[in-house]
Amino acid sequence: MTNDEKTIVYVALGSNLGDRGGYINKALAYIEAANGIEMAKLSSIVETEPLGGPEQGAYYNAITELRCELTPWELLDFLLETESRLNRIREKTNGPRTIDLDILLFGDEIIDQGEEQLVVPHPRMCERKFILELMAEIAPDAVHPVSKLSMIELLDKLNDGD
């Protein structure tokens, strides 16, 4: 795959246990060291309150833009392996975690074939203001492949609904 054939991918990072910033930084280091993945941009790191799930502490969140030679499933496997390396334990749905790595967009692909772990675009990204704010920061013109709206347009639409 040539440089022009790399897929632009957006991955969300979140942490609300232990050294939240340290876990984000370690995950980014694993991403930067991975074969077939090049980190192009990184958003600000913001603190957000948890959405849903059991009572838990605030999150640090960020988004990274990648140039990726992997398939969506290979990237998912890598991200799950990275979560495991950083002591992610899946006890409760939407429970606290050392690190959470989610594929938000994988090029213009739409993947929802009944697979529990891989749905792209991320099914709740358009409902989460902090995600759209961070996406608008690093990729304002990126287009959501289902809605066909840019990140700025999605953020404006969500803000109009407040």
Coordinates of N, CA, C and O in Angstrom, one line a residue, residues 36-103:
G36 N 2.4 -0.1 10.3 CA 1.2 0.2 9.5 C 0.3 1.3 10.0 O -0.7 1.5 9.5
I37 N 0.8 2.0 11.0 CA 0.0 3.1 11.6 C 0.9 4.3 11.7 O 2.0 4.2 12.3
E38 N 0.5 5.4 11.2 CA 1.2 6.7 11.4 C 0.3 7.7 12.1 O -0.8 7.9 11.6
M39 N 0.7 8.3 13.2 CA -0.1 9.3 13.9 C 0.1 10.6 13.2 O 1.2 11.1 13.1
A40 N -1.0 11.2 12.7 CA -0.9 12.5 12.0 C -1.2 13.7 12.9 O -0.6 14.7 12.8
K41 N -2.3 13.6 13.7 CA -2.7 14.7 14.5 C -3.2 14.2 15.9 O -3.6 13.0 16.0
L42 N -3.2 15.0 16.8 CA -3.7 14.7 18.2 C -4.5 15.9 18.7 O -4.0 17.1 18.6
S43 N -5.7 15.7 19.1 CA -6.5 16.8 19.7 C -6.0 17.2 21.0 O -5.1 16.6 21.6
S44 N -6.6 18.2 21.6 CA -6.4 18.5 23.0 C -6.9 17.4 23.9 O -7.7 16.5 23.4
I45 N -6.4 17.3 25.1 CA -6.9 16.3 26.1 C -7.9 17.1 26.9 O -7.5 18.1 27.5
V46 N -9.1 16.6 27.0 CA -10.1 17.3 27.8 C -10.7 16.4 28.9 O -10.6 15.2 28.8
E47 N -11.2 17.0 30.0 CA -11.8 16.2 31.1 C -13.3 16.3 30.9 O -13.8 17.4 30.7
T48 N -13.9 15.1 30.9 CA -15.4 15.0 30.7 C -16.0 14.2 31.8 O -15.3 13.3 32.4
E49 N -17.2 14.4 32.1 CA -18.0 13.6 33.0 C -18.4 12.3 32.3 O -18.7 12.3 31.1
P50 N -18.5 11.2 33.0 CA -18.9 9.9 32.4 C -20.4 10.0 31.9 O -21.2 10.7 32.5
L51 N -20.7 9.3 30.8 CA -22.0 9.2 30.2 C -22.5 7.8 30.4 O -22.0 6.9 29.8
G52 N -23.5 7.6 31.2 CA -24.1 6.3 31.4 C -23.2 5.4 32.3 O -22.1 5.8 32.7
G53 N -23.6 4.2 32.5 CA -22.9 3.3 33.3 C -22.9 3.6 34.8 O -23.7 4.5 35.2
P54 N -22.2 2.8 35.6 CA -22.2 3.0 37.0 C -21.5 4.3 37.4 O -20.8 4.9 36.6
E55 N -21.7 4.7 38.7 CA -21.0 5.9 39.2 C -19.5 5.7 39.1 O -19.0 4.7 39.4
Q56 N -18.8 6.8 38.6 CA -17.4 6.7 38.3 C -16.8 8.1 38.2 O -17.6 9.0 38.0
G57 N -15.5 8.1 38.2 CA -14.8 9.4 38.1 C -14.8 10.0 36.7 O -15.2 9.3 35.7
A58 N -14.4 11.2 36.5 CA -14.3 11.9 35.3 C -13.2 11.3 34.4 O -12.2 10.7 34.8
Y59 N -13.4 11.5 33.1 CA -12.5 11.0 32.1 C -11.5 12.0 31.5 O -11.9 13.2 31.5
Y60 N -10.4 11.6 31.1 CA -9.6 12.4 30.2 C -9.9 11.8 28.8 O -9.9 10.6 28.6
N61 N -10.1 12.6 27.8 CA -10.4 12.2 26.5 C -9.6 13.0 25.4 O -9.3 14.1 25.6
A62 N -9.3 12.3 24.3 CA -8.6 12.9 23.2 C -8.9 12.1 22.0 O -9.5 11.0 22.0
I63 N -8.6 12.6 20.8 CA -8.8 12.0 19.5 C -7.5 12.1 18.8 O -6.9 13.2 18.7
T64 N -7.1 11.0 18.1 CA -5.9 11.0 17.2 C -6.4 10.7 15.8 O -7.3 9.9 15.6
E65 N -5.8 11.4 14.9 CA -5.9 11.1 13.4 C -4.8 10.3 13.0 O -3.6 10.6 13.2
L66 N -5.1 9.1 12.4 CA -4.1 8.2 11.9 C -4.1 8.0 10.4 O -5.1 8.2 9.8
R67 N -2.9 7.7 9.9 CA -2.8 7.2 8.5 C -2.6 5.7 8.7 O -1.6 5.3 9.2
C68 N -3.5 4.9 8.2 CA -3.4 3.5 8.5 C -3.4 2.6 7.3 O -4.2 2.7 6.4
E69 N -2.5 1.6 7.4 CA -2.4 0.5 6.3 C -3.2 -0.7 6.7 O -3.3 -1.6 5.9
L70 N -3.7 -0.8 7.9 CA -4.4 -2.0 8.4 C -5.8 -2.0 8.0 O -6.4 -0.9 7.6
T71 N -6.4 -3.2 8.0 CA -7.9 -3.3 7.8 C -8.5 -2.8 9.1 O -7.9 -2.7 10.1
P72 N -9.8 -2.5 9.0 CA -10.5 -2.1 10.2 C -10.4 -3.2 11.3 O -10.3 -2.9 12.5
W73 N -10.5 -4.5 10.9 CA -10.4 -5.5 11.9 C -9.0 -5.7 12.5 O -8.9 -6.0 13.7
E74 N -8.0 -5.5 11.7 CA -6.6 -5.5 12.2 C -6.4 -4.4 13.2 O -5.8 -4.6 14.2
L75 N -6.9 -3.2 12.9 CA -6.8 -2.1 13.8 C -7.5 -2.3 15.1 O -7.0 -2.1 16.1
L76 N -8.8 -2.9 15.0 CA -9.5 -3.2 16.2 C -8.7 -4.2 17.0 O -8.6 -4.0 18.3
D77 N -8.2 -5.2 16.4 CA -7.4 -6.2 17.2 C -6.2 -5.5 17.9 O -5.9 -5.8 19.1
F78 N -5.5 -4.6 17.2 CA -4.4 -3.9 17.8 C -4.9 -3.0 18.9 O -4.2 -3.0 20.0
L79 N -6.0 -2.3 18.8 CA -6.5 -1.4 19.9 C -6.9 -2.3 21.1 O -6.6 -1.9 22.2
L80 N -7.6 -3.4 20.9 CA -7.9 -4.3 22.0 C -6.7 -4.8 22.7 O -6.7 -4.9 23.9
E81 N -5.7 -5.2 21.9 CA -4.4 -5.6 22.5 C -3.8 -4.5 23.3 O -3.2 -4.8 24.4
T82 N -3.8 -3.3 22.8 CA -3.3 -2.2 23.5 C -4.0 -1.9 24.8 O -3.4 -1.7 25.9
E83 N -5.3 -2.0 24.8 CA -6.1 -1.9 26.0 C -5.7 -2.9 27.0 O -5.6 -2.7 28.2
S84 N -5.6 -4.2 26.6 CA -5.2 -5.3 27.5 C -3.8 -5.0 28.1 O -3.6 -5.2 29.3
R85 N -2.8 -4.5 27.3 CA -1.5 -4.2 27.7 C -1.5 -3.1 28.8 O -0.6 -3.1 29.7
L86 N -2.6 -2.3 28.7 CA -2.7 -1.2 29.7 C -3.7 -1.5 30.8 O -4.3 -0.6 31.4
N87 N -3.9 -2.8 31.0 CA -4.7 -3.3 32.2 C -6.2 -3.0 32.1 O -6.8 -2.8 33.1
R88 N -6.7 -2.9 30.9 CA -8.2 -2.6 30.8 C -8.9 -3.9 31.2 O -8.6 -5.0 30.7
I89 N -9.8 -3.8 32.1 CA -10.6 -4.9 32.6 C -12.1 -4.6 32.3 O -12.6 -3.5 32.6
R90 N -12.7 -5.5 31.6 CA -14.1 -5.3 31.2 C -15.1 -6.1 32.2 O -15.4 -7.2 31.9
E91 N -15.4 -5.4 33.3 CA -16.3 -6.0 34.3 C -17.7 -5.6 34.1 O -18.6 -6.4 34.1
K92 N -17.9 -4.3 33.9 CA -19.3 -3.7 33.7 C -19.4 -2.9 32.4 O -18.4 -2.2 32.1
T93 N -20.5 -3.0 31.7 CA -20.7 -2.2 30.5 C -20.6 -0.7 30.9 O -21.2 -0.3 31.9
N94 N -19.9 0.0 30.2 CA -19.6 1.5 30.4 C -19.0 1.8 31.8 O -19.2 2.8 32.3
G95 N -18.3 0.8 32.4 CA -17.7 1.0 33.7 C -16.4 1.7 33.5 O -15.9 2.0 32.4
P96 N -15.8 2.0 34.7 CA -14.5 2.7 34.7 C -13.5 1.9 34.0 O -13.5 0.7 34.0
R97 N -12.4 2.6 33.5 CA -11.4 1.9 32.7 C -10.1 2.6 32.7 O -10.1 3.9 32.7
T98 N -9.0 1.9 32.6 CA -7.7 2.5 32.6 C -7.6 3.2 31.2 O -7.0 4.3 31.1
I99 N -8.1 2.5 30.2 CA -8.0 3.1 28.8 C -9.1 2.5 28.0 O -9.5 1.4 28.2
D100 N -9.6 3.4 27.1 CA -10.7 3.0 26.2 C -10.3 3.5 24.8 O -10.0 4.7 24.7
L101 N -10.2 2.7 23.8 CA -9.7 3.1 22.5 C -10.8 2.7 21.5 O -11.1 1.5 21.3
D102 N -11.5 3.7 20.9 CA -12.6 3.4 20.0 C -12.3 4.0 18.6 O -11.9 5.1 18.5
I103 N -12.6 3.2 17.6 CA -12.5 3.7 16.2 C -13.8 4.5 16.0 O -14.9 4.0 16.1

